[in-house]
mmCIF file of C-alpha atoms in Angstrom:
data_model
loop_
_atom_site.group_PDB
_atom_site.id
_atom_site.type_symbol
_atom_site.label_atom_id
_atom_site.label_comp_id
_atom_site.label_asym_id
_atom_site.label_seq_id
_atom_site.Cartn_x
_atom_site.Cartn_y
_atom_site.Cartn_z
ATOM 1 C CA MET A 1 -26.929 21.062 16.155
ATOM 2 C CA GLU A 2 -28.860 19.818 18.753
ATOM 3 C CA LYS A 3 -28.613 16.208 17.524
ATOM 4 C CA ILE A 4 -25.517 15.579 16.603
ATOM 5 C CA LYS A 5 -24.259 17.460 20.179
ATOM 6 C CA GLU A 6 -26.534 15.071 22.323
ATOM 7 C CA GLU A 7 -24.391 12.534 20.343
ATOM 8 C CA THR A 8 -20.519 14.037 20.381
ATOM 9 C CA LEU A 9 -21.259 14.196 24.694
ATOM 10 C CA LEU A 10 -23.244 10.281 24.896
ATOM 11 C CA SER A 11 -21.549 8.076 22.471
ATOM 12 C CA ASN A 12 -17.064 8.122 22.014
ATOM 13 C CA LYS A 13 -16.043 4.413 21.963
ATOM 14 C CA ASN A 14 -16.062 3.408 24.940
ATOM 15 C CA GLY A 15 -19.943 4.760 25.152
ATOM 16 C CA GLU A 16 -18.368 7.174 28.248
ATOM 17 C CA GLU A 17 -19.491 10.558 28.210
ATOM 18 C CA THR A 18 -17.227 13.434 27.103
ATOM 19 C CA ASN A 19 -17.364 16.588 25.006
ATOM 20 C CA LEU A 20 -14.433 15.450 22.443
ATOM 21 C CA PRO A 21 -15.765 16.908 18.501
ATOM 22 C CA PHE A 22 -17.960 14.554 16.974
ATOM 23 C CA CYS A 23 -15.354 12.744 14.379
ATOM 24 C CA LYS A 24 -17.110 13.856 10.967
ATOM 25 C CA TYR A 25 -16.708 10.022 9.266
ATOM 26 C CA GLY A 26 -19.603 8.843 12.031
ATOM 27 C CA SER A 27 -19.789 5.405 12.865
ATOM 28 C CA ASN A 28 -18.485 4.192 9.018
ATOM 29 C CA CYS A 29 -14.467 5.908 10.099
ATOM 30 C CA TYR A 30 -12.187 3.362 9.412
ATOM 31 C CA ARG A 31 -9.343 5.346 11.858
ATOM 32 C CA LYS A 32 -7.455 2.493 14.205
ATOM 33 C CA ASN A 33 -5.014 4.838 16.306
ATOM 34 C CA PRO A 34 -5.782 5.582 19.604
ATOM 35 C CA ASP A 35 -4.415 9.677 18.978
ATOM 36 C CA HIS A 36 -7.423 9.738 16.475
ATOM 37 C CA PHE A 37 -9.475 8.668 19.283
ATOM 38 C CA LYS A 38 -8.365 11.015 22.337
ATOM 39 C CA GLN A 39 -9.271 13.792 19.821
ATOM 40 C CA PHE A 40 -12.837 13.216 18.527
ATOM 41 C CA SER A 41 -15.943 11.151 19.501
ATOM 42 C CA HIS A 42 -17.387 8.809 18.150
ATOM 43 C CA PRO A 43 -20.703 5.864 18.185
ATOM 44 C CA LYS A 44 -19.822 2.707 19.985
ATOM 45 C CA ARG A 45 -17.544 0.205 19.103
ATOM 46 C CA LYS A 46 -14.832 -2.447 19.997
ATOM 47 C CA PRO A 47 -11.902 -0.969 21.809
ATOM 48 C CA ASP A 48 -8.464 -1.621 20.082
ATOM 49 C CA ILE A 49 -6.410 -4.180 21.078
ATOM 50 C CA ASN A 50 -3.860 -3.434 23.850
ATOM 51 C CA ILE A 51 -0.572 -4.576 23.382
ATOM 52 C CA ASP A 52 1.503 -4.302 26.397
ATOM 53 C CA SER A 53 5.071 -4.326 26.629
ATOM 54 C CA SER A 54 8.672 -3.252 27.477
ATOM 55 C CA PRO A 55 11.669 -1.985 25.194
ATOM 56 C CA LYS A 56 14.649 -4.446 25.828
ATOM 57 C CA LYS A 57 18.489 -4.374 24.652
ATOM 58 C CA LYS A 58 18.283 -6.045 21.189
ATOM 59 C CA ARG A 59 21.708 -6.703 18.021
ATOM 60 C CA LYS A 60 22.870 -4.500 15.407
ATOM 61 C CA ILE A 61 20.952 -4.670 12.082
ATOM 62 C CA ASP A 62 22.054 -5.817 9.317
ATOM 63 C CA ASN A 63 21.570 -5.905 5.649
ATOM 64 C CA ASP A 64 21.563 -9.201 3.347
ATOM 65 C CA ASP A 65 22.056 -9.877 -0.382
ATOM 66 C CA LYS A 66 19.961 -7.991 -3.056
ATOM 67 C CA GLU A 67 19.396 -10.710 -5.010
ATOM 68 C CA SER A 68 16.015 -10.208 -7.339
ATOM 69 C CA GLU A 69 13.000 -12.633 -6.737
ATOM 70 C CA THR A 70 11.358 -13.909 -10.404
ATOM 71 C CA PRO A 71 7.260 -14.602 -10.555
ATOM 72 C CA PRO A 72 6.531 -18.253 -8.450
ATOM 73 C CA SER A 73 3.827 -18.379 -10.565
ATOM 74 C CA GLU A 74 4.581 -21.472 -11.999
ATOM 75 C CA ASN A 75 4.871 -22.759 -8.812
ATOM 76 C CA LYS A 76 1.048 -23.112 -7.823
ATOM 77 C CA VAL A 77 0.116 -24.580 -4.732
ATOM 78 C CA GLU A 78 -2.717 -25.030 -2.469
ATOM 79 C CA GLU A 79 -5.589 -22.443 -1.471
ATOM 80 C CA GLU A 80 -6.187 -22.221 2.229
ATOM 81 C CA ASN A 81 -9.959 -22.713 3.453
ATOM 82 C CA ASN A 82 -10.169 -19.328 5.040
ATOM 83 C CA ALA A 83 -13.035 -18.371 4.567
ATOM 84 C CA GLU A 84 -13.045 -16.004 7.040
ATOM 85 C CA GLU A 85 -14.594 -12.878 6.056
ATOM 86 C CA SER A 86 -18.610 -12.256 6.820
ATOM 87 C CA LYS A 87 -21.104 -10.025 5.067
ATOM 88 C CA GLU A 88 -21.940 -6.612 6.525
ATOM 89 C CA GLU A 89 -24.501 -5.838 8.151
ATOM 90 C CA GLY A 90 -26.026 -2.702 7.712
ATOM 91 C CA LYS A 91 -23.011 -0.161 8.916
ATOM 92 C CA GLY A 92 -23.515 3.002 7.112
ATOM 93 C CA ASN A 93 -26.310 2.142 4.178
ATOM 94 C CA GLU A 94 -29.514 3.386 6.156
ATOM 95 C CA GLY A 95 -31.120 0.960 6.548
ATOM 96 C CA LYS A 96 -30.398 -0.844 2.895
ATOM 97 C CA SER A 97 -29.897 -4.529 1.540
ATOM 98 C CA ASN A 98 -25.888 -5.004 2.374
ATOM 99 C CA GLU A 99 -26.174 -8.685 1.647
ATOM 100 C CA ASN A 100 -24.170 -8.575 -0.894
ATOM 101 C CA GLU A 101 -21.360 -6.827 0.384
ATOM 102 C CA ASP A 102 -17.983 -8.404 0.928
ATOM 103 C CA VAL A 103 -16.817 -6.542 4.352
ATOM 104 C CA LEU A 104 -13.299 -6.019 3.266
ATOM 105 C CA GLU A 105 -15.681 -3.432 0.456
ATOM 106 C CA CYS A 106 -14.460 0.371 1.175
ATOM 107 C CA PRO A 107 -17.749 1.789 3.189
ATOM 108 C CA PRO A 108 -19.834 4.548 2.113
ATOM 109 C CA THR A 109 -18.424 7.639 1.488
ATOM 110 C CA PRO A 110 -19.297 10.668 3.790
ATOM 111 C CA PRO A 111 -21.290 13.662 2.123
ATOM 112 C CA SER A 112 -19.499 16.809 2.450
ATOM 113 C CA MET A 113 -15.859 15.630 1.462
ATOM 114 C CA ASP A 114 -13.870 17.904 -1.108
ATOM 115 C CA ILE A 115 -11.879 15.153 -3.487
ATOM 116 C CA LYS A 116 -9.240 15.357 -1.269
ATOM 117 C CA GLU A 117 -10.933 13.763 0.788
ATOM 118 C CA GLU A 118 -13.069 11.220 -0.214
ATOM 119 C CA ILE A 119 -9.569 10.004 -2.309
ATOM 120 C CA GLU A 120 -7.855 10.240 1.301
ATOM 121 C CA TRP A 121 -11.730 8.161 2.401
ATOM 122 C CA LYS A 122 -11.447 5.323 -0.095
ATOM 123 C CA PHE A 123 -7.485 4.600 -0.927
ATOM 124 C CA LYS A 124 -6.858 4.428 3.644
ATOM 125 C CA VAL A 125 -4.033 6.891 2.137
ATOM 126 C CA PHE A 126 -3.787 10.794 0.722
ATOM 127 C CA MET A 127 -2.391 11.465 -2.928
ATOM 128 C CA PRO A 128 0.651 14.455 -2.342
ATOM 129 C CA GLN A 129 0.432 17.854 -4.117
ATOM 130 C CA ASP A 130 1.990 16.808 -6.920
ATOM 131 C CA PHE A 131 -0.297 13.924 -8.266
ATOM 132 C CA TYR A 132 -3.008 16.236 -8.420
ATOM 133 C CA ASP A 133 -0.418 19.191 -10.395
ATOM 134 C CA PHE A 134 -0.065 16.408 -13.109
ATOM 135 C CA TRP A 135 -3.638 15.898 -13.594
ATOM 136 C CA ASP A 136 -4.122 19.285 -13.892
ATOM 137 C CA PHE A 137 -0.568 19.082 -16.811
ATOM 138 C CA CYS A 138 -2.254 16.119 -18.171
ATOM 139 C CA LYS A 139 -5.247 18.300 -18.405
ATOM 140 C CA MET A 140 -3.560 20.611 -20.379
ATOM 141 C CA GLN A 141 -2.218 18.240 -23.012
ATOM 142 C CA ASN A 142 -5.620 16.760 -23.732
ATOM 143 C CA GLU A 143 -8.638 18.716 -21.555
ATOM 144 C CA SER A 144 -11.544 15.658 -22.888
ATOM 145 C CA SER A 145 -8.903 12.921 -21.392
ATOM 146 C CA PRO A 146 -7.344 13.300 -19.690
ATOM 147 C CA SER A 147 -5.827 10.297 -18.242
ATOM 148 C CA ASP A 148 -4.840 9.321 -21.655
ATOM 149 C CA ALA A 149 -2.868 12.609 -21.961
ATOM 150 C CA LEU A 150 0.468 10.139 -22.479
ATOM 151 C CA ILE A 151 -1.060 7.476 -24.419
ATOM 152 C CA ASP A 152 1.640 8.339 -26.553
ATOM 153 C CA LEU A 153 4.374 7.670 -24.170
ATOM 154 C CA GLY A 154 2.590 3.761 -23.148
ATOM 155 C CA LEU A 155 1.246 5.240 -20.065
ATOM 156 C CA GLN A 156 -2.304 6.017 -18.625
ATOM 157 C CA LEU A 157 -3.137 7.285 -16.037
ATOM 158 C CA VAL A 158 -5.435 4.639 -13.530
ATOM 159 C CA GLY A 159 -5.884 3.979 -9.488
ATOM 160 C CA PRO A 160 -7.134 7.576 -7.367
ATOM 161 C CA TYR A 161 -7.035 8.838 -11.542
ATOM 162 C CA ASP A 162 -10.562 6.367 -12.083
ATOM 163 C CA VAL A 163 -11.828 8.585 -9.171
ATOM 164 C CA LEU A 164 -11.358 12.063 -10.480
ATOM 165 C CA SER A 165 -11.981 11.483 -13.968
ATOM 166 C CA GLY A 166 -15.662 9.988 -12.889
ATOM 167 C CA LYS A 167 -15.086 6.566 -13.636
ATOM 168 C CA LEU A 168 -14.655 4.161 -10.464
ATOM 169 C CA SER A 169 -17.839 5.171 -8.475
ATOM 170 C CA ALA A 170 -20.271 3.457 -6.154
ATOM 171 C CA THR A 171 -23.422 2.018 -8.605
ATOM 172 C CA LYS A 172 -26.961 0.578 -7.803
ATOM 173 C CA ASN A 173 -25.276 -3.299 -7.395
ATOM 174 C CA LYS A 174 -21.821 -3.511 -6.983
ATOM 175 C CA ARG A 175 -19.647 -0.632 -4.766
ATOM 176 C CA PRO A 176 -15.692 -0.872 -5.908
ATOM 177 C CA ASN A 177 -13.018 -1.656 -3.410
ATOM 178 C CA TYR A 178 -10.931 0.841 -3.727
ATOM 179 C CA VAL A 179 -7.586 -0.246 -1.832
ATOM 180 C CA LEU A 180 -7.709 -2.883 -4.951
ATOM 181 C CA HIS A 181 -8.108 -0.452 -7.787
ATOM 182 C CA TYR A 182 -5.611 -0.998 -9.682
ATOM 183 C CA ARG A 183 -3.566 -2.954 -6.388
ATOM 184 C CA TYR A 184 -1.093 -5.430 -8.920
ATOM 185 C CA TYR A 185 0.197 -8.687 -7.270
ATOM 186 C CA TYR A 186 2.809 -7.655 -5.966
ATOM 187 C CA ASP A 187 2.198 -3.834 -4.763
ATOM 188 C CA PRO A 188 3.128 -3.936 -0.896
ATOM 189 C CA PRO A 189 0.120 -1.632 0.771
ATOM 190 C CA GLU A 190 2.993 0.676 1.066
ATOM 191 C CA PHE A 191 3.146 1.129 -2.643
ATOM 192 C CA GLN A 192 -0.464 3.312 -4.111
ATOM 193 C CA THR A 193 -0.295 2.302 -7.998
ATOM 194 C CA VAL A 194 -1.142 5.787 -10.448
ATOM 195 C CA VAL A 195 -0.105 4.745 -13.684
ATOM 196 C CA LYS A 196 0.064 2.207 -15.823
ATOM 197 C CA GLY A 197 1.491 0.619 -18.675
ATOM 198 C CA ASP A 198 1.957 -2.134 -21.380
ATOM 199 C CA ASP A 199 -0.082 -5.313 -19.796
ATOM 200 C CA ASP A 200 2.543 -7.148 -21.295
ATOM 201 C CA SER A 201 5.189 -7.103 -17.841
ATOM 202 C CA GLN A 202 2.551 -5.016 -15.934
ATOM 203 C CA PHE A 203 5.035 -1.550 -15.399
ATOM 204 C CA HIS A 204 3.584 0.396 -13.847
ATOM 205 C CA LEU A 205 4.092 3.117 -11.725
ATOM 206 C CA GLY A 206 3.564 4.752 -8.158
ATOM 207 C CA TYR A 207 4.051 6.480 -5.142
ATOM 208 C CA TYR A 208 5.782 4.760 -1.697
ATOM 209 C CA ARG A 209 5.143 5.375 1.541
ATOM 210 C CA ASP A 210 7.061 4.020 5.246
ATOM 211 C CA GLU A 211 3.585 5.547 6.714
ATOM 212 C CA PRO A 212 -0.276 6.006 5.572
ATOM 213 C CA LYS A 213 -0.020 9.580 7.466
ATOM 214 C CA LYS A 214 2.502 10.311 6.012
ATOM 215 C CA ALA A 215 3.987 11.510 2.375
ATOM 216 C CA PRO A 216 5.236 9.693 -0.237
ATOM 217 C CA VAL A 217 9.025 8.929 0.066
ATOM 218 C CA PHE A 218 9.253 8.780 -4.119
ATOM 219 C CA VAL A 219 7.502 6.879 -6.702
ATOM 220 C CA ALA A 220 8.690 3.315 -8.093
ATOM 221 C CA SER A 221 8.333 1.194 -10.366
ATOM 222 C CA ASN A 222 7.261 -2.320 -11.500
ATOM 223 C CA LYS A 223 7.080 -5.019 -14.189
ATOM 224 C CA SER A 224 4.494 -7.498 -12.524
ATOM 225 C CA LYS A 225 5.211 -10.164 -14.497
ATOM 226 C CA VAL A 226 9.050 -9.937 -14.679
ATOM 227 C CA ASN A 227 9.958 -9.504 -10.682
ATOM 228 C CA ASN A 228 8.524 -8.087 -7.541
ATOM 229 C CA LEU A 229 10.637 -5.668 -7.351
ATOM 230 C CA PHE A 230 10.454 -1.820 -7.332
ATOM 231 C CA THR A 231 12.581 0.294 -8.197
ATOM 232 C CA PRO A 232 12.769 4.362 -7.604
ATOM 233 C CA GLN A 233 11.758 6.572 -10.167
ATOM 234 C CA GLY A 234 12.335 9.858 -8.761
ATOM 235 C CA GLU A 235 10.249 11.916 -6.196
ATOM 236 C CA ASN A 236 7.273 12.391 -7.631
ATOM 237 C CA LEU A 237 5.012 11.753 -10.439
ATOM 238 C CA PHE A 238 6.663 15.157 -13.529
ATOM 239 C CA ALA A 239 11.071 13.128 -12.295
ATOM 240 C CA ALA A 240 9.386 9.636 -12.628
ATOM 241 C CA THR A 241 7.060 10.367 -16.882
ATOM 242 C CA LYS A 242 10.553 12.731 -17.759
ATOM 243 C CA LEU A 243 12.045 9.396 -17.096
ATOM 244 C CA GLN A 244 10.056 7.293 -19.471
ATOM 245 C CA LEU A 245 10.410 10.312 -21.792
ATOM 246 C CA ASP A 246 14.153 10.087 -21.827
ATOM 247 C CA VAL A 247 15.138 5.899 -22.440
ATOM 248 C CA THR A 248 12.014 5.913 -24.771
ATOM 249 C CA ILE A 249 13.128 9.162 -26.432
ATOM 250 C CA GLY A 250 16.414 7.368 -26.871
ATOM 251 C CA LYS A 251 14.779 4.283 -28.556
ATOM 252 C CA ILE A 252 11.993 5.799 -31.139
ATOM 253 C CA LYS A 253 13.044 5.943 -34.933
ATOM 254 C CA ASP A 254 10.071 7.187 -36.049
ATOM 255 C CA SER A 255 10.787 10.878 -36.054
ATOM 256 C CA GLU A 256 7.599 12.759 -36.003
ATOM 257 C CA LYS A 257 6.217 10.542 -33.291
ATOM 258 C CA LYS A 258 10.008 11.394 -31.683
ATOM 259 C CA GLN A 259 8.669 15.194 -32.555
ATOM 260 C CA SER A 260 5.229 14.797 -30.587
ATOM 261 C CA LEU A 261 7.636 12.915 -27.625
ATOM 262 C CA GLU A 262 10.207 15.871 -27.081
ATOM 263 C CA LYS A 263 6.802 18.730 -27.665
ATOM 264 C CA LEU A 264 5.084 17.416 -24.705
ATOM 265 C CA LEU A 265 9.359 16.571 -22.816
ATOM 266 C CA LYS A 266 9.865 20.480 -23.248
ATOM 267 C CA GLU A 267 6.336 21.250 -22.208
ATOM 268 C CA MET A 268 6.385 18.599 -18.859
ATOM 269 C CA CYS A 269 9.397 20.347 -17.683
ATOM 270 C CA ALA A 270 8.029 23.834 -18.063
ATOM 271 C CA PHE A 271 5.288 22.671 -15.932
ATOM 272 C CA ALA A 272 7.472 21.856 -13.681
ATOM 273 C CA LYS A 273 10.272 24.231 -13.102
ATOM 274 C CA LYS A 274 7.225 26.341 -13.000
ATOM 275 C CA HIS A 275 6.137 24.930 -9.786
ATOM 276 C CA ASP A 276 8.820 23.872 -8.456
ATOM 277 C CA TYR A 277 9.068 20.065 -9.211
ATOM 278 C CA SER A 278 12.647 18.334 -8.350
ATOM 279 C CA LEU A 279 12.779 16.336 -11.971
ATOM 280 C CA ASP A 280 16.140 14.506 -10.797
ATOM 281 C CA VAL A 281 15.348 10.762 -10.355
ATOM 282 C CA LYS A 282 17.581 10.183 -7.175
ATOM 283 C CA THR A 283 16.732 13.748 -4.650
ATOM 284 C CA PRO A 284 18.932 14.377 -1.741
ATOM 285 C CA ALA A 285 15.256 13.832 0.088
ATOM 286 C CA MET A 286 15.478 10.149 -1.456
ATOM 287 C CA LYS A 287 19.544 9.839 -1.033
ATOM 288 C CA ALA A 288 18.890 11.070 3.189
ATOM 289 C CA ARG A 289 15.969 8.149 4.167
ATOM 290 C CA GLU A 290 18.477 5.675 2.433
ATOM 291 C CA ARG A 291 20.287 5.749 5.366
ATOM 292 C CA LEU A 292 16.912 5.223 7.584
ATOM 293 C CA VAL A 293 16.979 1.919 5.988
ATOM 294 C CA VAL A 294 16.608 -0.829 7.783
ATOM 295 C CA ALA A 295 15.956 -3.645 5.515
ATOM 296 C CA LYS A 296 16.500 -4.602 1.807
ATOM 297 C CA THR A 297 13.702 -6.473 1.810
ATOM 298 C CA PHE A 298 13.147 -8.417 -1.459
ATOM 299 C CA HIS A 299 10.826 -5.956 -2.466
ATOM 300 C CA GLY A 300 14.013 -3.832 -2.664
ATOM 301 C CA ALA A 301 12.379 0.010 -1.440
ATOM 302 C CA GLY A 302 13.222 -0.911 1.952
ATOM 303 C CA ILE A 303 11.485 -0.043 4.964
ATOM 304 C CA ILE A 304 12.068 2.186 8.034
ATOM 305 C CA VAL A 305 10.846 1.906 12.098
ATOM 306 C CA ASN A 306 11.371 3.919 14.662
ATOM 307 C CA VAL A 307 15.036 2.798 16.322
ATOM 308 C CA ASP A 308 15.593 3.964 19.204
ATOM 309 C CA GLU A 309 19.022 5.482 22.141
ATOM 310 C CA ASN A 310 19.131 1.863 23.205
ATOM 311 C CA ASP A 311 19.188 -0.056 19.447
ATOM 312 C CA VAL A 312 15.300 -0.968 20.429
ATOM 313 C CA GLY A 313 13.340 -1.031 17.264
ATOM 314 C CA TYR A 314 14.872 -3.549 15.608
ATOM 315 C CA ARG A 315 16.437 -6.546 14.668
ATOM 316 C CA PRO A 316 17.810 -8.623 11.785
ATOM 317 C CA ILE A 317 16.001 -12.504 10.793
ATOM 318 C CA PRO A 318 19.115 -14.592 11.666
ATOM 319 C CA GLU A 319 18.896 -15.720 8.015
ATOM 320 C CA THR A 320 20.278 -13.795 5.054
ATOM 321 C CA ASN A 321 17.846 -13.637 2.470
ATOM 322 C CA ALA A 322 18.932 -16.522 -0.306
ATOM 323 C CA SER A 323 17.998 -18.372 2.800
ATOM 324 C CA LEU A 324 15.405 -17.473 3.192
ATOM 325 C CA LYS A 325 14.300 -17.775 -0.382
ATOM 326 C CA LYS A 326 15.155 -20.523 -0.281
ATOM 327 C CA ILE A 327 13.045 -22.150 2.509
ATOM 328 C CA PHE A 328 9.553 -20.461 1.170
ATOM 329 C CA LYS A 329 10.636 -22.286 -2.526
ATOM 330 C CA SER A 330 11.735 -25.880 0.066
ATOM 331 C CA ILE A 331 7.489 -25.207 1.458
ATOM 332 C CA ALA A 332 6.113 -23.627 -1.817
ATOM 333 C CA ASP A 333 7.246 -26.425 -4.457
ATOM 334 C CA SER A 334 6.619 -29.378 -1.571
ATOM 335 C CA LYS A 335 5.099 -31.979 -3.572
ATOM 336 C CA ASN A 336 1.551 -33.163 -0.963
ATOM 337 C CA GLU A 337 0.907 -31.708 2.881
ATOM 338 C CA GLY A 338 2.279 -33.367 4.275
ATOM 339 C CA VAL A 339 6.583 -32.749 2.911
ATOM 340 C CA ARG A 340 5.560 -29.540 3.182
ATOM 341 C CA MET A 341 4.439 -29.487 7.106
ATOM 342 C CA LYS A 342 7.472 -30.232 7.128
ATOM 343 C CA LYS A 343 9.203 -27.824 4.757
ATOM 344 C CA PHE A 344 6.616 -25.199 7.414
ATOM 345 C CA GLU A 345 9.303 -25.874 10.219
ATOM 346 C CA ALA A 346 12.005 -23.808 9.128
ATOM 347 C CA LEU A 347 9.978 -20.743 8.512
ATOM 348 C CA GLN A 348 7.798 -21.352 12.016
ATOM 349 C CA GLU A 349 10.493 -21.341 13.910
ATOM 350 C CA LEU A 350 10.903 -17.611 12.171
ATOM 351 C CA THR A 351 7.824 -16.595 13.272
ATOM 352 C CA THR A 352 7.997 -17.861 16.561
ATOM 353 C CA ILE A 353 12.112 -16.082 17.077
ATOM 354 C CA VAL A 354 9.721 -12.511 15.777
ATOM 355 C CA GLN A 355 7.475 -13.327 18.833
ATOM 356 C CA PHE A 356 9.937 -12.153 21.078
ATOM 357 C CA ALA A 357 11.620 -9.957 18.746
ATOM 358 C CA ASN A 358 7.608 -8.466 19.542
ATOM 359 C CA ASP A 359 7.757 -8.450 23.178
ATOM 360 C CA GLU A 360 10.910 -6.528 23.203
ATOM 361 C CA CYS A 361 9.969 -3.707 20.143
ATOM 362 C CA ASP A 362 12.047 -4.832 18.254
ATOM 363 C CA TYR A 363 9.111 -4.622 15.861
ATOM 364 C CA GLY A 364 10.746 -4.658 12.852
ATOM 365 C CA GLN A 365 11.624 -7.717 12.519
ATOM 366 C CA GLY A 366 8.412 -9.320 12.072
ATOM 367 C CA TYR A 367 7.258 -6.280 9.677
ATOM 368 C CA GLU A 368 9.971 -7.796 7.619
ATOM 369 C CA LEU A 369 9.678 -10.875 6.917
ATOM 370 C CA GLY A 370 6.126 -10.480 6.954
ATOM 371 C CA LEU A 371 7.354 -8.163 3.956
ATOM 372 C CA ASP A 372 9.342 -11.130 2.234
ATOM 373 C CA LEU A 373 6.560 -13.540 2.304
ATOM 374 C CA PHE A 374 4.228 -11.327 0.225
ATOM 375 C CA SER A 375 7.370 -10.463 -2.385
ATOM 376 C CA TYR A 376 8.097 -14.395 -2.466
ATOM 377 C CA GLY A 377 3.946 -14.509 -3.101
ATOM 378 C CA GLY A 378 2.271 -18.031 -2.919
ATOM 379 C CA ASP A 379 -1.528 -18.820 -1.305
ATOM 380 C CA VAL A 380 0.083 -21.114 0.975
ATOM 381 C CA PHE A 381 1.432 -18.076 2.945
ATOM 382 C CA HIS A 382 -0.695 -15.783 2.794
ATOM 383 C CA LYS A 383 -1.639 -17.029 6.397
ATOM 384 C CA THR A 384 2.399 -16.435 7.760
ATOM 385 C CA ILE A 385 1.617 -12.746 6.775
ATOM 386 C CA LYS A 386 -1.368 -12.385 7.951
ATOM 387 C CA ASN A 387 -0.330 -12.912 11.702
ATOM 388 C CA LEU A 388 2.806 -11.031 11.488
ATOM 389 C CA LEU A 389 1.544 -8.172 9.220
ATOM 390 C CA SER A 390 -1.695 -7.425 11.372
ATOM 391 C CA VAL A 391 0.680 -7.476 14.176
ATOM 392 C CA ALA A 392 3.512 -5.523 12.690
ATOM 393 C CA TYR A 393 0.940 -2.403 11.375
ATOM 394 C CA GLN A 394 -0.404 -2.689 14.145
ATOM 395 C CA LEU A 395 2.509 -1.924 16.795
ATOM 396 C CA LEU A 396 4.368 0.344 14.535
ATOM 397 C CA GLU A 397 0.536 2.329 14.085
ATOM 398 C CA ARG A 398 0.091 1.487 10.321
ATOM 399 C CA GLU A 399 -3.450 0.255 10.401
ATOM 400 C CA GLU A 400 -4.099 1.403 6.960
ATOM 401 C CA PHE A 401 -1.617 -0.212 5.968
ATOM 402 C CA TRP A 402 -2.900 -4.130 7.371
ATOM 403 C CA GLU A 403 -6.845 -2.927 6.012
ATOM 404 C CA ILE A 404 -4.835 -3.230 2.231
ATOM 405 C CA LEU A 405 -3.646 -5.981 3.321
ATOM 406 C CA GLU A 406 -6.067 -7.337 4.716
ATOM 407 C CA ALA A 407 -8.259 -6.387 1.019
ATOM 408 C CA HIS A 408 -5.472 -7.903 -1.357
ATOM 409 C CA LEU A 409 -5.070 -10.604 0.023
ATOM 410 C CA ALA A 410 -8.238 -11.737 -0.475
ATOM 411 C CA GLN A 411 -8.789 -11.191 -3.401
ATOM 412 C CA ARG A 412 -4.788 -11.829 -4.941
ATOM 413 C CA ASN A 413 -5.103 -11.700 -8.518
ATOM 414 C CA VAL A 414 -2.546 -11.470 -11.136
ATOM 415 C CA ASP A 415 -4.277 -10.255 -14.678
ATOM 416 C CA ASP A 416 -7.477 -9.125 -13.188
ATOM 417 C CA VAL A 417 -6.605 -5.445 -10.942
ATOM 418 C CA SER A 418 -8.585 -3.179 -11.915
ATOM 419 C CA GLN A 419 -12.131 -2.556 -10.251
ATOM 420 C CA LEU A 420 -14.136 -0.614 -13.328
ATOM 421 C CA LYS A 421 -14.921 -4.051 -15.223
#
């Protein structure tokens, strides 16, 4: 206790004396929000960037078309030569060698964490109560292997569930990059996969959230090898699974399998009712969120940013979704570097407009453009995505999303999404 007290008094993030309580994560703390450092002391670390800007008047928002986008996998582009990742030097490993570990990998899990804290630490977002209750329901169906309880439905519990099952853990030679575990090509950092379906379409279910520190706003589905769209499936995993059961039972012809799935559906509905979970595909809370969406974005789930009484917080991109896609396609399809640089001028003009928007506190514009580029896909856009979203997430105080995205862009795979290999 004396040692902890001394460290608390002598080490906050600026190396100044403080009486704040000691952060339980110590030097491994991944949080960057200034409010966190006002509440807890930490070993000396680099100060966060301070961006100063003053609010000014802005234009009204303007939603655009809902055109879907198919994967640009056939439009292979040159990879960027951005090998800026450096090797982690002894961070939090008490003298152990980190020679082969990348800085983007999750640091070691601090001791004395309960399972909920551990999952939040590893995936940088916390899981809502239905996540754990759904696990309990699956244990009732298959006690020895809850992850496989929905196999007859073509679904399997993955992602953070692999921590609950004990499948995903550090080994002597390799520590999994948890934020990349079952992160599919089009998954934005706002989305966390928890259930996988077939590999042909890469159907998967996960939580979509607007802010990393808040509860998910709904469960969504995506077929990564079909398109980049994320479709709401209900407010919780029970509602999303019921929807899948209803669709599957309606198509099935095998009477024995149909009876088995109907039994599963009945038991799940009873469990959900007992625990007071809505089974509606669209709840009042989801409808209320729709009214706050400032831009639909290419992925369809939309974004929310704070817009004050002076209409400051978001301004629309001065291009329709259709024209944006034409700009992106012309860049991705360029036959040589000279043509590509010429086509990039239109996108560069947009990024300059975003800088002006950021200066006037309309942070949502760069957020939207960065996510649209991510949803369109293509390594050629990664540098621009980094420039836009690293700033947007910091200005919006959603730094955990940037940490997830930074790791994803460094290893954005189409097929290799599991860290169990």
